[in-house]
Tab-separated table of C-alpha atoms in Angstrom:
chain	number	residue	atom	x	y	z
A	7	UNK	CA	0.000	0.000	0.000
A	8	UNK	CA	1.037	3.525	-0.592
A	9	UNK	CA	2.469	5.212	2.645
A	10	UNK	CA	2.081	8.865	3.452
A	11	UNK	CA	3.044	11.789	0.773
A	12	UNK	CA	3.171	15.110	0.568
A	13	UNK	CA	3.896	18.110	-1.079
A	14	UNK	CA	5.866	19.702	-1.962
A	15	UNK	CA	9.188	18.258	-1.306
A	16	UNK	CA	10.610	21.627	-0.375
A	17	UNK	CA	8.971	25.163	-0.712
A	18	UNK	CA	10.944	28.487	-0.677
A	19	UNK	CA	8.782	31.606	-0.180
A	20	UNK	CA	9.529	35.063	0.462
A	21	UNK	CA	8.116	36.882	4.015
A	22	UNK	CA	4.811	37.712	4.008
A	23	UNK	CA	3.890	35.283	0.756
A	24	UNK	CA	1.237	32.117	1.353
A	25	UNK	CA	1.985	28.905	0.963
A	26	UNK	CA	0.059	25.669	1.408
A	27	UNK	CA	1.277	22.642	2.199
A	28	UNK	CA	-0.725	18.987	1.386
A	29	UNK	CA	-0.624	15.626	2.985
A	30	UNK	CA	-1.770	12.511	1.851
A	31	UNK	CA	-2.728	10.038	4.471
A	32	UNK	CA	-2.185	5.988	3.819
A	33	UNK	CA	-5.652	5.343	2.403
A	34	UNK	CA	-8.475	4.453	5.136
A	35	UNK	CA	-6.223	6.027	7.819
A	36	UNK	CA	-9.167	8.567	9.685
A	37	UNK	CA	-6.196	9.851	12.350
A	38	UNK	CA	-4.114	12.449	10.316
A	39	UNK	CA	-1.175	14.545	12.504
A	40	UNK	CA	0.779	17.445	11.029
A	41	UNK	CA	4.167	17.744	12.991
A	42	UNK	CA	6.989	20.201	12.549
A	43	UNK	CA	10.854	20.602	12.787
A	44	UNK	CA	12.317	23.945	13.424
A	45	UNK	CA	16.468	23.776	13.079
A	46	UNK	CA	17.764	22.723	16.063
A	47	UNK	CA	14.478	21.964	18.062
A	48	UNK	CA	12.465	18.973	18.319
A	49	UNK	CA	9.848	17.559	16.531
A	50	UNK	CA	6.500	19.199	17.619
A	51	UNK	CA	3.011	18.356	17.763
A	52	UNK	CA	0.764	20.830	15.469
A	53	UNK	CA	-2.614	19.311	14.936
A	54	UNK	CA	-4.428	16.077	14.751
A	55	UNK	CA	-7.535	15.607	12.598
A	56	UNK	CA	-10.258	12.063	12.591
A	57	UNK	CA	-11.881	12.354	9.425
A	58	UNK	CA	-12.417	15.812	8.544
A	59	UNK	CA	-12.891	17.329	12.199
A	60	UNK	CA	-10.438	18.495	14.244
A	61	UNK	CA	-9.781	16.956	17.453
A	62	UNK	CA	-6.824	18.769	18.934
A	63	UNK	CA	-5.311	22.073	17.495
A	64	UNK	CA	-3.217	22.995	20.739
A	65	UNK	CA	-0.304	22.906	18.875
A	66	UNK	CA	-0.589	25.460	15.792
A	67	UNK	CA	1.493	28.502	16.583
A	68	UNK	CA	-0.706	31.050	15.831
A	69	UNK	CA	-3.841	32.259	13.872
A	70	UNK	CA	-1.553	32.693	10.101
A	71	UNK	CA	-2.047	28.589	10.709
A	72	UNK	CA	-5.033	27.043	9.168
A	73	UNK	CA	-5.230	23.504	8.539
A	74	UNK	CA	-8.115	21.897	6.921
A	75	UNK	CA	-9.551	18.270	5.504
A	76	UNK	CA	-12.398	18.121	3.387
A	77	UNK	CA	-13.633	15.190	2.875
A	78	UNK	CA	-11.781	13.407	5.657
A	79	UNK	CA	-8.976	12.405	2.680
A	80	UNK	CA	-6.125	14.804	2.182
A	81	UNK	CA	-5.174	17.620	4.197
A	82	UNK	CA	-3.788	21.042	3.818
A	83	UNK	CA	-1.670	23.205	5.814
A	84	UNK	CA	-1.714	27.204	4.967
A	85	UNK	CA	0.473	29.668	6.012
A	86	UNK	CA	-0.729	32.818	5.437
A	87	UNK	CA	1.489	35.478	5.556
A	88	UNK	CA	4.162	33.540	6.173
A	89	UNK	CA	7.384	34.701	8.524
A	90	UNK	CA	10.987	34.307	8.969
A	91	UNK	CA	10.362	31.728	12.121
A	92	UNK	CA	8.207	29.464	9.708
A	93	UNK	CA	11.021	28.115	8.276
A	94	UNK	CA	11.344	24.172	9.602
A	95	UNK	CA	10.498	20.794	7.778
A	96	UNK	CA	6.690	20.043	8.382
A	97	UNK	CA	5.645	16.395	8.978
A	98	UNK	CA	2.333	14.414	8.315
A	99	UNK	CA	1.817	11.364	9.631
A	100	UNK	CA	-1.582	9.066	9.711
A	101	UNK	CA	-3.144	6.064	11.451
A	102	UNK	CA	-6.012	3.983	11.249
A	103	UNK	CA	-7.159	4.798	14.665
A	104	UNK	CA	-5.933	6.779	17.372
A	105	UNK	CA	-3.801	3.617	19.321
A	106	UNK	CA	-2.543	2.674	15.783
A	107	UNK	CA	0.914	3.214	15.161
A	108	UNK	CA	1.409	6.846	13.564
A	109	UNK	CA	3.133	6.561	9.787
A	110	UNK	CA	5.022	9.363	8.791
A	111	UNK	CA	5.222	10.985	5.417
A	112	UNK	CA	8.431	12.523	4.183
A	113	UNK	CA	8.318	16.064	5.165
A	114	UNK	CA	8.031	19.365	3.572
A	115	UNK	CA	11.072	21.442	3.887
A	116	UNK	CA	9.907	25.466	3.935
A	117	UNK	CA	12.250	27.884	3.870
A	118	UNK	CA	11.161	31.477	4.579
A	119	UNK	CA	13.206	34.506	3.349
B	21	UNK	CA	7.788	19.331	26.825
B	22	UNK	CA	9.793	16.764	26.117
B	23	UNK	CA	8.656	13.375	28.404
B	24	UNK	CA	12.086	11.436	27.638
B	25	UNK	CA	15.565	11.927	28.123
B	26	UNK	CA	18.076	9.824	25.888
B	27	UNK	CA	22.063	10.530	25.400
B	28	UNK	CA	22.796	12.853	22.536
B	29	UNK	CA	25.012	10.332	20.613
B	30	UNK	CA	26.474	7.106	20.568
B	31	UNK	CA	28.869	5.042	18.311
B	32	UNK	CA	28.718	1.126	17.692
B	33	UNK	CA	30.729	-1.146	15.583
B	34	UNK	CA	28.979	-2.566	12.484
B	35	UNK	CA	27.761	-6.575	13.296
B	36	UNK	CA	27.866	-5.366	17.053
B	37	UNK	CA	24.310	-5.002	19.401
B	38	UNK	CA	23.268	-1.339	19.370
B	39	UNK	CA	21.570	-0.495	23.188
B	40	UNK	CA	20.037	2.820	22.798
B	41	UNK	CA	18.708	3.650	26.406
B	42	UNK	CA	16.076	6.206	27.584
B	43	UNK	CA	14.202	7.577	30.514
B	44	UNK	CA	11.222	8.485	31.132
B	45	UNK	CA	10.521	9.162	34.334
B	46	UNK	CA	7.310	10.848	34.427
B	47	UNK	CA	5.339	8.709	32.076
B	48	UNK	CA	1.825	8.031	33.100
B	49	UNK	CA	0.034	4.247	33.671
B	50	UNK	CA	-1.681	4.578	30.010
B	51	UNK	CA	0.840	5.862	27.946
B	52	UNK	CA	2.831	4.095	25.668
B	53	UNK	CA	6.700	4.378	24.551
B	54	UNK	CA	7.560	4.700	20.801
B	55	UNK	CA	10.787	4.346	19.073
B	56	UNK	CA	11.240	6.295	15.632
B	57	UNK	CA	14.350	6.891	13.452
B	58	UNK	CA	15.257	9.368	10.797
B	59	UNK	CA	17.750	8.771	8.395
B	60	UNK	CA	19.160	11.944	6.942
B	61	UNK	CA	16.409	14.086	5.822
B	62	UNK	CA	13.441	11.267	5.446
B	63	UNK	CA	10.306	11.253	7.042
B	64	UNK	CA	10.511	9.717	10.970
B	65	UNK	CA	10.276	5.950	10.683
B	66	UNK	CA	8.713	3.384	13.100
B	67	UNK	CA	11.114	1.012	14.635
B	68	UNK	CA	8.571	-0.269	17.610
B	69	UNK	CA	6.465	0.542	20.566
B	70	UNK	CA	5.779	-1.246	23.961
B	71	UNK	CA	3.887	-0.381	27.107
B	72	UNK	CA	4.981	-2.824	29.714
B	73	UNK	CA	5.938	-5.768	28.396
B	74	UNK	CA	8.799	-6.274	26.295
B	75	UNK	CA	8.532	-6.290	22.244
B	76	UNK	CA	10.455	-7.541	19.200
B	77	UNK	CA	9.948	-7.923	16.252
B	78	UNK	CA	11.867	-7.706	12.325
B	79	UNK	CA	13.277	-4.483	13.132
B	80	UNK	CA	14.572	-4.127	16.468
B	81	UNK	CA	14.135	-5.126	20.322
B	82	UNK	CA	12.450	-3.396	23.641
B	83	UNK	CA	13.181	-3.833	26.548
B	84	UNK	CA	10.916	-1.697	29.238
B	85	UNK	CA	12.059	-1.765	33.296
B	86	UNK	CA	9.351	-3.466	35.591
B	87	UNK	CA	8.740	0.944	36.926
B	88	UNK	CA	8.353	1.541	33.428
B	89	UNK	CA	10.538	4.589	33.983
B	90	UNK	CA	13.154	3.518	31.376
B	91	UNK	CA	13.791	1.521	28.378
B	92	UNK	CA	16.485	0.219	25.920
B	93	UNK	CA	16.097	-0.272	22.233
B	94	UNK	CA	18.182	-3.042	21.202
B	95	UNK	CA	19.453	-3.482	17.170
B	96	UNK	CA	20.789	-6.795	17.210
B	97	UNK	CA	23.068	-6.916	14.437
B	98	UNK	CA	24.100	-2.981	13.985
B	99	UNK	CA	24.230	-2.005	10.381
B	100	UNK	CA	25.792	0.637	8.475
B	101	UNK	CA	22.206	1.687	7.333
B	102	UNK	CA	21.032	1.782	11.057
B	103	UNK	CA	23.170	5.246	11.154
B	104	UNK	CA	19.869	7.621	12.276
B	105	UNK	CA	19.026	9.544	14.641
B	106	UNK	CA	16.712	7.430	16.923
B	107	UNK	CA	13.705	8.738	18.829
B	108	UNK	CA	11.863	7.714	21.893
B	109	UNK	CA	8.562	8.961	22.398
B	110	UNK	CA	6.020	9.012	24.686
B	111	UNK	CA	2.834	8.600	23.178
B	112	UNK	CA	0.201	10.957	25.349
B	113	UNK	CA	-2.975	11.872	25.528
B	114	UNK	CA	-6.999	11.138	24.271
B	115	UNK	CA	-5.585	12.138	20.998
B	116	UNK	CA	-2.124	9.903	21.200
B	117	UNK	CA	0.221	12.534	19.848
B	118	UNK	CA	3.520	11.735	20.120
B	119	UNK	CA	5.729	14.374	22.435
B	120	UNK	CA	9.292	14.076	20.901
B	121	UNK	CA	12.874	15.014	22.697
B	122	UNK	CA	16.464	15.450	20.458
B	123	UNK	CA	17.152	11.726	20.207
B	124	UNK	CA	20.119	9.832	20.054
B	125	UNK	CA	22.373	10.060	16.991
B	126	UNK	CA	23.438	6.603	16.284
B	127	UNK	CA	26.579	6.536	14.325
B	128	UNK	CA	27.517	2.650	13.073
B	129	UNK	CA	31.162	2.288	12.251
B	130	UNK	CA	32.497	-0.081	9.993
Protein backbone atom coordinates (compact mmCIF):
# COMPACT_ATOMS: atom_id res chain seq x y z
CA UNK A 1 0.00 0.00 0.00
CA UNK A 2 1.04 3.52 -0.59
CA UNK A 3 2.47 5.21 2.64
CA UNK A 4 2.08 8.86 3.45
CA UNK A 5 3.04 11.79 0.77
CA UNK A 6 3.17 15.11 0.57
CA UNK A 7 3.90 18.11 -1.08
CA UNK A 8 5.87 19.70 -1.96
CA UNK A 9 9.19 18.26 -1.31
CA UNK A 10 10.61 21.63 -0.38
CA UNK A 11 8.97 25.16 -0.71
CA UNK A 12 10.94 28.49 -0.68
CA UNK A 13 8.78 31.61 -0.18
CA UNK A 14 9.53 35.06 0.46
CA UNK A 15 8.12 36.88 4.02
CA UNK A 16 4.81 37.71 4.01
CA UNK A 17 3.89 35.28 0.76
CA UNK A 18 1.24 32.12 1.35
CA UNK A 19 1.99 28.91 0.96
CA UNK A 20 0.06 25.67 1.41
CA UNK A 21 1.28 22.64 2.20
CA UNK A 22 -0.72 18.99 1.39
CA UNK A 23 -0.62 15.63 2.99
CA UNK A 24 -1.77 12.51 1.85
CA UNK A 25 -2.73 10.04 4.47
CA UNK A 26 -2.18 5.99 3.82
CA UNK A 27 -5.65 5.34 2.40
CA UNK A 28 -8.48 4.45 5.14
CA UNK A 29 -6.22 6.03 7.82
CA UNK A 30 -9.17 8.57 9.69
CA UNK A 31 -6.20 9.85 12.35
CA UNK A 32 -4.11 12.45 10.32
CA UNK A 33 -1.18 14.55 12.50
CA UNK A 34 0.78 17.45 11.03
CA UNK A 35 4.17 17.74 12.99
CA UNK A 36 6.99 20.20 12.55
CA UNK A 37 10.85 20.60 12.79
CA UNK A 38 12.32 23.95 13.42
CA UNK A 39 16.47 23.78 13.08
CA UNK A 40 17.76 22.72 16.06
CA UNK A 41 14.48 21.96 18.06
CA UNK A 42 12.46 18.97 18.32
CA UNK A 43 9.85 17.56 16.53
CA UNK A 44 6.50 19.20 17.62
CA UNK A 45 3.01 18.36 17.76
CA UNK A 46 0.76 20.83 15.47
CA UNK A 47 -2.61 19.31 14.94
CA UNK A 48 -4.43 16.08 14.75
CA UNK A 49 -7.53 15.61 12.60
CA UNK A 50 -10.26 12.06 12.59
CA UNK A 51 -11.88 12.35 9.43
CA UNK A 52 -12.42 15.81 8.54
CA UNK A 53 -12.89 17.33 12.20
CA UNK A 54 -10.44 18.49 14.24
CA UNK A 55 -9.78 16.96 17.45
CA UNK A 56 -6.82 18.77 18.93
CA UNK A 57 -5.31 22.07 17.50
CA UNK A 58 -3.22 23.00 20.74
CA UNK A 59 -0.30 22.91 18.87
CA UNK A 60 -0.59 25.46 15.79
CA UNK A 61 1.49 28.50 16.58
CA UNK A 62 -0.71 31.05 15.83
CA UNK A 63 -3.84 32.26 13.87
CA UNK A 64 -1.55 32.69 10.10
CA UNK A 65 -2.05 28.59 10.71
CA UNK A 66 -5.03 27.04 9.17
CA UNK A 67 -5.23 23.50 8.54
CA UNK A 68 -8.12 21.90 6.92
CA UNK A 69 -9.55 18.27 5.50
CA UNK A 70 -12.40 18.12 3.39
CA UNK A 71 -13.63 15.19 2.87
CA UNK A 72 -11.78 13.41 5.66
CA UNK A 73 -8.98 12.40 2.68
CA UNK A 74 -6.13 14.80 2.18
CA UNK A 75 -5.17 17.62 4.20
CA UNK A 76 -3.79 21.04 3.82
CA UNK A 77 -1.67 23.20 5.81
CA UNK A 78 -1.71 27.20 4.97
CA UNK A 79 0.47 29.67 6.01
CA UNK A 80 -0.73 32.82 5.44
CA UNK A 81 1.49 35.48 5.56
CA UNK A 82 4.16 33.54 6.17
CA UNK A 83 7.38 34.70 8.52
CA UNK A 84 10.99 34.31 8.97
CA UNK A 85 10.36 31.73 12.12
CA UNK A 86 8.21 29.46 9.71
CA UNK A 87 11.02 28.11 8.28
CA UNK A 88 11.34 24.17 9.60
CA UNK A 89 10.50 20.79 7.78
CA UNK A 90 6.69 20.04 8.38
CA UNK A 91 5.65 16.39 8.98
CA UNK A 92 2.33 14.41 8.32
CA UNK A 93 1.82 11.36 9.63
CA UNK A 94 -1.58 9.07 9.71
CA UNK A 95 -3.14 6.06 11.45
CA UNK A 96 -6.01 3.98 11.25
CA UNK A 97 -7.16 4.80 14.66
CA UNK A 98 -5.93 6.78 17.37
CA UNK A 99 -3.80 3.62 19.32
CA UNK A 100 -2.54 2.67 15.78
CA UNK A 101 0.91 3.21 15.16
CA UNK A 102 1.41 6.85 13.56
CA UNK A 103 3.13 6.56 9.79
CA UNK A 104 5.02 9.36 8.79
CA UNK A 105 5.22 10.99 5.42
CA UNK A 106 8.43 12.52 4.18
CA UNK A 107 8.32 16.06 5.16
CA UNK A 108 8.03 19.37 3.57
CA UNK A 109 11.07 21.44 3.89
CA UNK A 110 9.91 25.47 3.94
CA UNK A 111 12.25 27.88 3.87
CA UNK A 112 11.16 31.48 4.58
CA UNK A 113 13.21 34.51 3.35
CA UNK B 1 7.79 19.33 26.83
CA UNK B 2 9.79 16.76 26.12
CA UNK B 3 8.66 13.37 28.40
CA UNK B 4 12.09 11.44 27.64
CA UNK B 5 15.57 11.93 28.12
CA UNK B 6 18.08 9.82 25.89
CA UNK B 7 22.06 10.53 25.40
CA UNK B 8 22.80 12.85 22.54
CA UNK B 9 25.01 10.33 20.61
CA UNK B 10 26.47 7.11 20.57
CA UNK B 11 28.87 5.04 18.31
CA UNK B 12 28.72 1.13 17.69
CA UNK B 13 30.73 -1.15 15.58
CA UNK B 14 28.98 -2.57 12.48
CA UNK B 15 27.76 -6.57 13.30
CA UNK B 16 27.87 -5.37 17.05
CA UNK B 17 24.31 -5.00 19.40
CA UNK B 18 23.27 -1.34 19.37
CA UNK B 19 21.57 -0.49 23.19
CA UNK B 20 20.04 2.82 22.80
CA UNK B 21 18.71 3.65 26.41
CA UNK B 22 16.08 6.21 27.58
CA UNK B 23 14.20 7.58 30.51
CA UNK B 24 11.22 8.49 31.13
CA UNK B 25 10.52 9.16 34.33
CA UNK B 26 7.31 10.85 34.43
CA UNK B 27 5.34 8.71 32.08
CA UNK B 28 1.83 8.03 33.10
CA UNK B 29 0.03 4.25 33.67
CA UNK B 30 -1.68 4.58 30.01
CA UNK B 31 0.84 5.86 27.95
CA UNK B 32 2.83 4.09 25.67
CA UNK B 33 6.70 4.38 24.55
CA UNK B 34 7.56 4.70 20.80
CA UNK B 35 10.79 4.35 19.07
CA UNK B 36 11.24 6.30 15.63
CA UNK B 37 14.35 6.89 13.45
CA UNK B 38 15.26 9.37 10.80
CA UNK B 39 17.75 8.77 8.39
CA UNK B 40 19.16 11.94 6.94
CA UNK B 41 16.41 14.09 5.82
CA UNK B 42 13.44 11.27 5.45
CA UNK B 43 10.31 11.25 7.04
CA UNK B 44 10.51 9.72 10.97
CA UNK B 45 10.28 5.95 10.68
CA UNK B 46 8.71 3.38 13.10
CA UNK B 47 11.11 1.01 14.64
CA UNK B 48 8.57 -0.27 17.61
CA UNK B 49 6.47 0.54 20.57
CA UNK B 50 5.78 -1.25 23.96
CA UNK B 51 3.89 -0.38 27.11
CA UNK B 52 4.98 -2.82 29.71
CA UNK B 53 5.94 -5.77 28.40
CA UNK B 54 8.80 -6.27 26.29
CA UNK B 55 8.53 -6.29 22.24
CA UNK B 56 10.45 -7.54 19.20
CA UNK B 57 9.95 -7.92 16.25
CA UNK B 58 11.87 -7.71 12.33
CA UNK B 59 13.28 -4.48 13.13
CA UNK B 60 14.57 -4.13 16.47
CA UNK B 61 14.13 -5.13 20.32
CA UNK B 62 12.45 -3.40 23.64
CA UNK B 63 13.18 -3.83 26.55
CA UNK B 64 10.92 -1.70 29.24
CA UNK B 65 12.06 -1.76 33.30
CA UNK B 66 9.35 -3.47 35.59
CA UNK B 67 8.74 0.94 36.93
CA UNK B 68 8.35 1.54 33.43
CA UNK B 69 10.54 4.59 33.98
CA UNK B 70 13.15 3.52 31.38
CA UNK B 71 13.79 1.52 28.38
CA UNK B 72 16.48 0.22 25.92
CA UNK B 73 16.10 -0.27 22.23
CA UNK B 74 18.18 -3.04 21.20
CA UNK B 75 19.45 -3.48 17.17
CA UNK B 76 20.79 -6.80 17.21
CA UNK B 77 23.07 -6.92 14.44
CA UNK B 78 24.10 -2.98 13.99
CA UNK B 79 24.23 -2.00 10.38
CA UNK B 80 25.79 0.64 8.47
CA UNK B 81 22.21 1.69 7.33
CA UNK B 82 21.03 1.78 11.06
CA UNK B 83 23.17 5.25 11.15
CA UNK B 84 19.87 7.62 12.28
CA UNK B 85 19.03 9.54 14.64
CA UNK B 86 16.71 7.43 16.92
CA UNK B 87 13.70 8.74 18.83
CA UNK B 88 11.86 7.71 21.89
CA UNK B 89 8.56 8.96 22.40
CA UNK B 90 6.02 9.01 24.69
CA UNK B 91 2.83 8.60 23.18
CA UNK B 92 0.20 10.96 25.35
CA UNK B 93 -2.97 11.87 25.53
CA UNK B 94 -7.00 11.14 24.27
CA UNK B 95 -5.59 12.14 21.00
CA UNK B 96 -2.12 9.90 21.20
CA UNK B 97 0.22 12.53 19.85
CA UNK B 98 3.52 11.74 20.12
CA UNK B 99 5.73 14.37 22.44
CA UNK B 100 9.29 14.08 20.90
CA UNK B 101 12.87 15.01 22.70
CA UNK B 102 16.46 15.45 20.46
CA UNK B 103 17.15 11.73 20.21
CA UNK B 104 20.12 9.83 20.05
CA UNK B 105 22.37 10.06 16.99
CA UNK B 106 23.44 6.60 16.28
CA UNK B 107 26.58 6.54 14.32
CA UNK B 108 27.52 2.65 13.07
CA UNK B 109 31.16 2.29 12.25
CA UNK B 110 32.50 -0.08 9.99
Amino acid sequence: EAGVTQFPSHSVIEKGQTVTLRCDPISGHDNLYWYRRVMGKEIKFLLHFVKESKQDESGMPNNRFLAERTGGTYSTLKVQPAELEDSGVYFCASSRIRTDTQYFGPGTRLTVL
Amino acid sequence: DAKTTQPPSMDCAEGRAANLPCNHSTISGNEYVYWYRQIHSQGPQYIIHGLKNNETNEMASLIITEDRKSSTLILPHATLRDTAVYYCIVQAGNNRKLIWGLGTSLAVNP
